[in-house]
PDB file of C-alpha atoms in Angstrom:
ATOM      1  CA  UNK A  20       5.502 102.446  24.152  1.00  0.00           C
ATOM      2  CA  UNK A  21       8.753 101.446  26.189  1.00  0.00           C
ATOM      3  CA  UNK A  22      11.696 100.519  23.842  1.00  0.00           C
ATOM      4  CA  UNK A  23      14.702  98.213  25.701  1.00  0.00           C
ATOM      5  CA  UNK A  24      18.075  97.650  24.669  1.00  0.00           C
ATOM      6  CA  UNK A  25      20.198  95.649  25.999  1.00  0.00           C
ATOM      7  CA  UNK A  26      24.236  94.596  25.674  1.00  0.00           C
ATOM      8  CA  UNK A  27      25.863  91.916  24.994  1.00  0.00           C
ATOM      9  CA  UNK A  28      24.348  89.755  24.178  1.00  0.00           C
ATOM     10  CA  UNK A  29      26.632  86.675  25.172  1.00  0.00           C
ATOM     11  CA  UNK A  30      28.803  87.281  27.959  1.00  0.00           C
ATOM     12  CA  UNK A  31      31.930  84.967  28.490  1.00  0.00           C
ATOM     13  CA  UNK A  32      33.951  85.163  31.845  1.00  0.00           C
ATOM     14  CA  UNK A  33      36.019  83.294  34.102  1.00  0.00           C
ATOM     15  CA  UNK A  34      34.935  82.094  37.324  1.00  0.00           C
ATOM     16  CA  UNK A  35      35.495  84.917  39.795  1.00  0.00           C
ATOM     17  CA  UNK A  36      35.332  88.061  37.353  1.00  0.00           C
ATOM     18  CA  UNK A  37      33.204  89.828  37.062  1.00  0.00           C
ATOM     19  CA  UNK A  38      29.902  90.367  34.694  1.00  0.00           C
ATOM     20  CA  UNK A  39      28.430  93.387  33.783  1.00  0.00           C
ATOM     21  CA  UNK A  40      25.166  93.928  31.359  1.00  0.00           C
ATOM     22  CA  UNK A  41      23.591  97.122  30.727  1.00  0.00           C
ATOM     23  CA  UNK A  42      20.190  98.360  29.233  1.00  0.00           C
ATOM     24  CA  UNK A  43      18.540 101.439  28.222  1.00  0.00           C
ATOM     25  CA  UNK A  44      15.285 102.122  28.157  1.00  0.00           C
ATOM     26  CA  UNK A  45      13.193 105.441  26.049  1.00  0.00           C
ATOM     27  CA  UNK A  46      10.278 106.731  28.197  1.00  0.00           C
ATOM     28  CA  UNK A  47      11.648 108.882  30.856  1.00  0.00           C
ATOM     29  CA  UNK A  48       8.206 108.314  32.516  1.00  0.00           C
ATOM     30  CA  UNK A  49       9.717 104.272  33.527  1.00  0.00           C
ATOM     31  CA  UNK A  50      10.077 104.114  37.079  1.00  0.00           C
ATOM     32  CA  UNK A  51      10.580 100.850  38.008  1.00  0.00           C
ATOM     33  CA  UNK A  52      13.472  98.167  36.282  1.00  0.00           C
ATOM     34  CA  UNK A  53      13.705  94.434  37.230  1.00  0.00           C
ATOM     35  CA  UNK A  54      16.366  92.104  36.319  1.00  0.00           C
ATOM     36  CA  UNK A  55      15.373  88.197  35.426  1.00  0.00           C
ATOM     37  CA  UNK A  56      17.870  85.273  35.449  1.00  0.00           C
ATOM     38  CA  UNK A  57      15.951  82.358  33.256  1.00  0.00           C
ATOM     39  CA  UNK A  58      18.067  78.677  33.575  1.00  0.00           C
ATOM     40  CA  UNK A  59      18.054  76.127  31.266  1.00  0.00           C
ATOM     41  CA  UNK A  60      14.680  74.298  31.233  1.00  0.00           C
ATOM     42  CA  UNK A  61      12.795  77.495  33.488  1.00  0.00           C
ATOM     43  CA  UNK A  62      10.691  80.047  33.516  1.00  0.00           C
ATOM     44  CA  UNK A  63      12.750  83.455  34.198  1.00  0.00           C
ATOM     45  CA  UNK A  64      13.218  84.808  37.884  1.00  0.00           C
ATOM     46  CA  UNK A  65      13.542  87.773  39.289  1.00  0.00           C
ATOM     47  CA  UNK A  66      16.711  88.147  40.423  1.00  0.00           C
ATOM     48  CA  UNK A  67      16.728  92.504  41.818  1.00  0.00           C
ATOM     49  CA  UNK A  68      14.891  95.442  40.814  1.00  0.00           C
ATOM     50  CA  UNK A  69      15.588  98.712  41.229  1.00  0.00           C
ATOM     51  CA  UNK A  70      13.271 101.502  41.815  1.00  0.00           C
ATOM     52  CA  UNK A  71      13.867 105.183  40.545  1.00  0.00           C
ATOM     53  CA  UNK A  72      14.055 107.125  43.753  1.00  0.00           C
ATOM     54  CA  UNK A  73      17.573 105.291  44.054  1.00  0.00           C
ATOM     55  CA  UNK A  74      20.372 105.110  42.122  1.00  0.00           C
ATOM     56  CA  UNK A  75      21.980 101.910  42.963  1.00  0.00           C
ATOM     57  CA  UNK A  76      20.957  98.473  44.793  1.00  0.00           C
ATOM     58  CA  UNK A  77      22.575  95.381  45.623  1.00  0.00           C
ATOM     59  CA  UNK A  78      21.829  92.379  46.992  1.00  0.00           C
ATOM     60  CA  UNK A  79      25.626  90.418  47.812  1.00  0.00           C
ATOM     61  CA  UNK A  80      27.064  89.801  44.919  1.00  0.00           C
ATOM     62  CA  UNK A  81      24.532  91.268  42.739  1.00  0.00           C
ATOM     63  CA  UNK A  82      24.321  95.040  42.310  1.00  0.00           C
ATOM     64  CA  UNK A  83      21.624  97.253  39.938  1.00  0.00           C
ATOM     65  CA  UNK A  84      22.606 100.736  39.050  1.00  0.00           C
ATOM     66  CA  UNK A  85      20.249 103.194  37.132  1.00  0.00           C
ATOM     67  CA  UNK A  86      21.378 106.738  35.469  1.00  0.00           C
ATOM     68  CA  UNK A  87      17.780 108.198  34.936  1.00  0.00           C
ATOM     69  CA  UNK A  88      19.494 111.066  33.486  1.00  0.00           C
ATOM     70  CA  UNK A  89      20.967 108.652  30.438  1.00  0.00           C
ATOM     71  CA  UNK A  90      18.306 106.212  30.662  1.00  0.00           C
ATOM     72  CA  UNK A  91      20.209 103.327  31.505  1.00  0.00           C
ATOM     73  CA  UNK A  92      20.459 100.853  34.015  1.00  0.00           C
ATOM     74  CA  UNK A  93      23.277  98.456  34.707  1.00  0.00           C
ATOM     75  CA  UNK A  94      23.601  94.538  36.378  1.00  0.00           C
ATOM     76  CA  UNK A  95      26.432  93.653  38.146  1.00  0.00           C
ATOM     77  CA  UNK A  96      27.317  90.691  39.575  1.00  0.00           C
ATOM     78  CA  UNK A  97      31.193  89.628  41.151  1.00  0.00           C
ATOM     79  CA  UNK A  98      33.115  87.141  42.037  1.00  0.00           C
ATOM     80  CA  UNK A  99      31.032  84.927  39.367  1.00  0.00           C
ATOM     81  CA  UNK A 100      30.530  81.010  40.045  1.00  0.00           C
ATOM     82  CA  UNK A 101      29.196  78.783  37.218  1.00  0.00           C
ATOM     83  CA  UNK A 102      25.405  78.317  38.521  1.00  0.00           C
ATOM     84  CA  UNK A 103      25.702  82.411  37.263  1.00  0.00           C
ATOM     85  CA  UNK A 104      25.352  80.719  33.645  1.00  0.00           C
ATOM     86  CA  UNK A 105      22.339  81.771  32.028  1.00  0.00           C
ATOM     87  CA  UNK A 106      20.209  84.280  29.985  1.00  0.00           C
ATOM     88  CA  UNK A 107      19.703  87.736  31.903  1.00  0.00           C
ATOM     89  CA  UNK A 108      16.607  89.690  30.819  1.00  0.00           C
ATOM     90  CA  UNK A 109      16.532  93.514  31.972  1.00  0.00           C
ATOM     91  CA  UNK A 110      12.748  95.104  31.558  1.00  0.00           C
ATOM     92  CA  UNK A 111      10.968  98.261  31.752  1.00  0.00           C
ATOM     93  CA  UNK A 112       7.675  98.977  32.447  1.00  0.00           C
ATOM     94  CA  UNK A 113       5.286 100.013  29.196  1.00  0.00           C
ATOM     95  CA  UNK A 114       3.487 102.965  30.344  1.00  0.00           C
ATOM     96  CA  UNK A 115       0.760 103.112  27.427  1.00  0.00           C
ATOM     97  CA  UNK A 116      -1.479 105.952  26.224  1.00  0.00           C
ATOM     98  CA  UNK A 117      -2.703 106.849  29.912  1.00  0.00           C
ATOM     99  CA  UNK A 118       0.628 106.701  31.559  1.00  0.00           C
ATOM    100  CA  UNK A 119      -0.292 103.910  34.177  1.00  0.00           C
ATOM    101  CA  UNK A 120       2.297 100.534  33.748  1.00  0.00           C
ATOM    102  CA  UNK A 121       0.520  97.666  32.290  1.00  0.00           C
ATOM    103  CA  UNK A 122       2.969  95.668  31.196  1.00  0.00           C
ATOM    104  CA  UNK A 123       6.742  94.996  31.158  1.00  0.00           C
ATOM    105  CA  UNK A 124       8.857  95.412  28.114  1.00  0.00           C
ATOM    106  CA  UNK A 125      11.535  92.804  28.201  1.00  0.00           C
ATOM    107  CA  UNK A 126      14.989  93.508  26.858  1.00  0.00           C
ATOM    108  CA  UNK A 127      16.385  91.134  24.216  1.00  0.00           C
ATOM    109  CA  UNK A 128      18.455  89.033  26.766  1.00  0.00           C
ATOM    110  CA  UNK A 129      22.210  88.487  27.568  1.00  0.00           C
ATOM    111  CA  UNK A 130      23.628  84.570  27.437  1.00  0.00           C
ATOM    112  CA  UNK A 131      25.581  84.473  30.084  1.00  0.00           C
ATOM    113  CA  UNK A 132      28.853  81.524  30.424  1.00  0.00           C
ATOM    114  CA  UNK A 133      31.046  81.092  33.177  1.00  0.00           C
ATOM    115  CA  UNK A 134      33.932  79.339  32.773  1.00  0.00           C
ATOM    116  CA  UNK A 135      36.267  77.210  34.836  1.00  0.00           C
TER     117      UNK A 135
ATOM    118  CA  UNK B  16      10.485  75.609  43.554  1.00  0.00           C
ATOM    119  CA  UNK B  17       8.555  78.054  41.701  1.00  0.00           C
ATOM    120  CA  UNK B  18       4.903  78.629  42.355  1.00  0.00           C
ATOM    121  CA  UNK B  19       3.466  78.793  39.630  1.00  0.00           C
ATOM    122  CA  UNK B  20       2.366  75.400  38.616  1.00  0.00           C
ATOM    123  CA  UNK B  21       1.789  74.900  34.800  1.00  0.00           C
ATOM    124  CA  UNK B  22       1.068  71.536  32.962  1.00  0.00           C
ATOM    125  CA  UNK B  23       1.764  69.944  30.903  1.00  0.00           C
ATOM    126  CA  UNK B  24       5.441  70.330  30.824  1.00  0.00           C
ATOM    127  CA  UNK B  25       4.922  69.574  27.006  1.00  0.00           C
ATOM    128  CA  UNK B  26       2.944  68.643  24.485  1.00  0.00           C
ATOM    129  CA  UNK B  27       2.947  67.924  20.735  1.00  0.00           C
ATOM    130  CA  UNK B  28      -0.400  68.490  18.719  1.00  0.00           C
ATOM    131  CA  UNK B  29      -1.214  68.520  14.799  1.00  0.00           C
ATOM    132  CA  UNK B  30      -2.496  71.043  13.345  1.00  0.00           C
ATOM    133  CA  UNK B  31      -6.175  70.025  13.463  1.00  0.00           C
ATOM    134  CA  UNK B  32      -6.052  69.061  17.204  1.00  0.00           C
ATOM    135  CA  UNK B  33      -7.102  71.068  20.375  1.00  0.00           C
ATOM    136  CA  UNK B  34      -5.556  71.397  23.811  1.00  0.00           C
ATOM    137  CA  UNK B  35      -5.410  73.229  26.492  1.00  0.00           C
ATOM    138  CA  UNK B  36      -2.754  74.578  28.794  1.00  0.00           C
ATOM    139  CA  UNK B  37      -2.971  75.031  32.386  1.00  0.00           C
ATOM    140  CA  UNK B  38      -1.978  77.320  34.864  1.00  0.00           C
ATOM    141  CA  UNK B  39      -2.417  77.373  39.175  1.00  0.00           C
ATOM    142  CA  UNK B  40      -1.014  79.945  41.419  1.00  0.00           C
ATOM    143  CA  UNK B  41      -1.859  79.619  45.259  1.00  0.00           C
ATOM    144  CA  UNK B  42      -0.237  83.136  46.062  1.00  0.00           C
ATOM    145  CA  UNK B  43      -3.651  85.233  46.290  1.00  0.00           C
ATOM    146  CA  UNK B  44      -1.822  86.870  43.212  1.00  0.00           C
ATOM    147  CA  UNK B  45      -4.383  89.230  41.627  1.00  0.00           C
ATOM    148  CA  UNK B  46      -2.889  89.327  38.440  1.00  0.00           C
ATOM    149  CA  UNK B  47      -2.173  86.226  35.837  1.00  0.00           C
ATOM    150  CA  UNK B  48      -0.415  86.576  32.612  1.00  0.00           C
ATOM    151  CA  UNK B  49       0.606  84.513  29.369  1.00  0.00           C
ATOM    152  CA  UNK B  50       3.653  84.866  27.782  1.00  0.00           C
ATOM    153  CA  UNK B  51       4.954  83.307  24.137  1.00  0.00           C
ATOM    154  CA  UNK B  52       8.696  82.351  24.049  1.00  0.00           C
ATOM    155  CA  UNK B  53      10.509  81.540  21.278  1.00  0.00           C
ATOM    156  CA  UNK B  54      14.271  80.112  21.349  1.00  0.00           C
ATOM    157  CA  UNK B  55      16.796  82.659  22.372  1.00  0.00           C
ATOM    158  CA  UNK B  56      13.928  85.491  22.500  1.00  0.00           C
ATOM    159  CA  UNK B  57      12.635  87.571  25.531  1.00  0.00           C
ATOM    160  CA  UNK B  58       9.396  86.426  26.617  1.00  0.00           C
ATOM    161  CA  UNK B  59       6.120  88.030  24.644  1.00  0.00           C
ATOM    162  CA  UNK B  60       3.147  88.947  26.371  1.00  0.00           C
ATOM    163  CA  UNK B  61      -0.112  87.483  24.533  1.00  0.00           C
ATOM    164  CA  UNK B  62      -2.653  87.886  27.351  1.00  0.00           C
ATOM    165  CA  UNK B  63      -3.144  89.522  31.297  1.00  0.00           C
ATOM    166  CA  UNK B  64      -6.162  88.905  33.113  1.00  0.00           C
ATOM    167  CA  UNK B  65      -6.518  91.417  36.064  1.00  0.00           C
ATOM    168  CA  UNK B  66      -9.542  90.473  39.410  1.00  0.00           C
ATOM    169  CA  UNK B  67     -10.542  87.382  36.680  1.00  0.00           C
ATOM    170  CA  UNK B  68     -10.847  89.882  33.550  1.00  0.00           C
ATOM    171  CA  UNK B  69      -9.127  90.390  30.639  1.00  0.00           C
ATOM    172  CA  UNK B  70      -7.065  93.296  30.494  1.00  0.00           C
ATOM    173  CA  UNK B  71      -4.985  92.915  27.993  1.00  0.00           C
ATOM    174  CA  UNK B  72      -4.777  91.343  24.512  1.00  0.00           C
ATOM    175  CA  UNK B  73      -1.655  91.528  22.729  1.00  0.00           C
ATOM    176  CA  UNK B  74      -3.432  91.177  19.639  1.00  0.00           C
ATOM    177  CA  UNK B  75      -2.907  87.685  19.836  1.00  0.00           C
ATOM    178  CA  UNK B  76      -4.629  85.227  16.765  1.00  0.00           C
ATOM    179  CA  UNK B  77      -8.010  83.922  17.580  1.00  0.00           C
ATOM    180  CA  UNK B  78      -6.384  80.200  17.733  1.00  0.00           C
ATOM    181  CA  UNK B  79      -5.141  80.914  20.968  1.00  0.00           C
ATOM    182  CA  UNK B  80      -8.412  81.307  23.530  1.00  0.00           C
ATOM    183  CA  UNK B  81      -7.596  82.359  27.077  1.00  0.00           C
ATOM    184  CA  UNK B  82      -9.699  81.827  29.968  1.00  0.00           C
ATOM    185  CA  UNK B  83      -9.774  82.665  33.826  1.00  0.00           C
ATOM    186  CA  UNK B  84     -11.943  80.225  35.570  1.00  0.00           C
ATOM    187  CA  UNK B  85     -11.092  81.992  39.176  1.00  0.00           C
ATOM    188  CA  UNK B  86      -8.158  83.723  40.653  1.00  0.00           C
ATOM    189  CA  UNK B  87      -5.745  80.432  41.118  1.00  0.00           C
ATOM    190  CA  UNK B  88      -6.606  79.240  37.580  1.00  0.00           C
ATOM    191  CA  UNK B  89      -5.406  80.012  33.938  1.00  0.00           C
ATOM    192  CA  UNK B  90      -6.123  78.443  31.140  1.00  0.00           C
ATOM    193  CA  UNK B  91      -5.090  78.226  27.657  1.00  0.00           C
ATOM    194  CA  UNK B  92      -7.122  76.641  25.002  1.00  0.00           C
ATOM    195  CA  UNK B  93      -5.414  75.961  21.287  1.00  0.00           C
ATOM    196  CA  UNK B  94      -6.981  75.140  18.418  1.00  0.00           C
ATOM    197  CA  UNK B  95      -5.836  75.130  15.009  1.00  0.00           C
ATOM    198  CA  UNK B  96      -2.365  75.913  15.455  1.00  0.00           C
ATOM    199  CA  UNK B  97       0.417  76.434  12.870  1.00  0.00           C
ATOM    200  CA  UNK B  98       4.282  75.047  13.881  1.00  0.00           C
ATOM    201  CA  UNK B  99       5.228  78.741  14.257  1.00  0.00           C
ATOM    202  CA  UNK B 100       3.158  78.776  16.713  1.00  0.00           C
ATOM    203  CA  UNK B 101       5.514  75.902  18.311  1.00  0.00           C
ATOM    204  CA  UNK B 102       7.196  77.596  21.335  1.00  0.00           C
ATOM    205  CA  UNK B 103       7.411  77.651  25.260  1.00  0.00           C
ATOM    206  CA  UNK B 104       3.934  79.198  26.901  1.00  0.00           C
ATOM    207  CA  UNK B 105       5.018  80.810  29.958  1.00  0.00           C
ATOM    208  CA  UNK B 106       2.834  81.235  33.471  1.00  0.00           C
ATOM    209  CA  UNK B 107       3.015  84.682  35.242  1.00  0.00           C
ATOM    210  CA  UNK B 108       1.259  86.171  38.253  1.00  0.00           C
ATOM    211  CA  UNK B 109       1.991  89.204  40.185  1.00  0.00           C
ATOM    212  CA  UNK B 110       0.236  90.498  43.064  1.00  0.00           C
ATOM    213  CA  UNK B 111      -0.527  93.451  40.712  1.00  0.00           C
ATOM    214  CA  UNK B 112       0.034  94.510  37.323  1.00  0.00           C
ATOM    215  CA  UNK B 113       3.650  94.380  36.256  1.00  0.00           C
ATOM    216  CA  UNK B 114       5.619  97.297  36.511  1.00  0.00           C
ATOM    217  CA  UNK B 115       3.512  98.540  39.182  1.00  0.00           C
ATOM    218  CA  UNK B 116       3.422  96.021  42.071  1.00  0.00           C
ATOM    219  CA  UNK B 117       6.987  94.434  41.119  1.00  0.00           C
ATOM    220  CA  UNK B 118       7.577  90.962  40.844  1.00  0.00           C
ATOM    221  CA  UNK B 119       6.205  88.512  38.182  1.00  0.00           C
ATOM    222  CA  UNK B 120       6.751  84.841  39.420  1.00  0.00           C
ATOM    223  CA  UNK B 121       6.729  82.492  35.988  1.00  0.00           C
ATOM    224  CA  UNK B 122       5.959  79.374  35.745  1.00  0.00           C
ATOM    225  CA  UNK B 123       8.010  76.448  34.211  1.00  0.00           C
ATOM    226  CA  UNK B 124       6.642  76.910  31.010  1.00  0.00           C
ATOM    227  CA  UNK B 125       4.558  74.664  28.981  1.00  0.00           C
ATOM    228  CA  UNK B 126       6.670  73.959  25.861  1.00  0.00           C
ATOM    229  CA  UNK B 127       4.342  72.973  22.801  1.00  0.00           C
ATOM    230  CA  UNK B 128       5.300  71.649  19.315  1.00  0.00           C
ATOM    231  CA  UNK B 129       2.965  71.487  16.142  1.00  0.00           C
ATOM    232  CA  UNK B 130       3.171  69.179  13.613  1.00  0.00           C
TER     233      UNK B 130
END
């Protein structure tokens, strides 16, 4: 099965740095890597996924960037504002015995703070 | 808003008692998932039910029955729970499985405590 890593696991900026987290992931087969924001009080939302045709994504300030060669995959996000503070969750998908994605593997989550 | 709908937001229960948690999706989502959170943990999948079938089961402990009454509908049913079992239930659907057809949309969460 899919094993995720991911680092830090707090993050503390300042308003207007920037924030980066990165996972890696062990199946080489995993073609497919979301990124989840979860809030205080909320279920977790997908926030951007990246596919592995590409190498990097990004949606204004947030960016994705996979290395398929390192199996790792990277979340970027600038010019950070405090609504950015929460938990991040990167996940891969668990290929099982026959090779098809059933599931997600979730990584162990990054605590996100920006400060004022 | 999210839409996934789950209630009750939360609920305490004793050991002895049994409840039920709910789940409704309105997204023609084919695929509906429960997922076991504990504080400052990723989610953990229990249960996905795929076309109204299970599909997959974590392995979870017989306390914890799941059941798909149609495609909008989810339902946990508890019985006999321990207070590790205390947590926050998650709601997912996707249009397929995960980590095929993309997104999962969760829920709120259903966050239970035993006594």
């Amino acid at each position: 099965g899919e094993n995720v890593e991911q680092h830090p696991s707090t993050l503390s900026v300042q308003e207007g740095d920037s924030a980066v987290i990165k996972c890696t992931y062990s199946d080489s087969a995993s073609n497919y890597f979301p990124w989840y924001k979860q809030e205080l009080g909320k279920g977790p939302q997908l926030i951007i996924d990246i596919r592995s045709n590409v190498g990097e994504k990004k949606d204004q300030r947030i960016a994705v960037t996979l290395n398929k060669t390192a199996k790792h995959f990277s979340l970027h996000i600038t010019e950070t504002q405090p609504e950015d503070s929460a938990v991040y969750f990167c996940a891969a998908p668990n290929l099982g015995n026959t090779g098809t994605a059933s599931k997600l593997t979730f990584g162990t989550g990054t605590r996100l703070q920006v400060t004022l | 808003d999210t839409e996934v709908t789950q209630t009750p937001k939360h609920l305490v229960m004793g050991m002895t008692n049994k409840k039920s948690l709910k789940c409704e999706q309105h997204m023609g989502h084919r695929a509906m998932y429960w997922y076991k959170q504990k504080a400052k943990k990723p989610p953990e999948l229990m249960f996905v039910y795929s076309y109204e079938k299970l599909s997959i089961n974590e392995s979870v402990p017989s306390r914890f029955s799941p059941e798909c009454p149609n495609s909008s509908l989810l339902n946990l049913h508890l019985h006999a729970l321990q207070p590790e079992d205390s947590a926050l239930y998650l709601c997912a659907s996707s249009p397929g499985l995960a980590g095929v057809s993309g997104e999962l949309f969760f829920g709120e969460g259903s966050r239970l405590t035993v006594l």
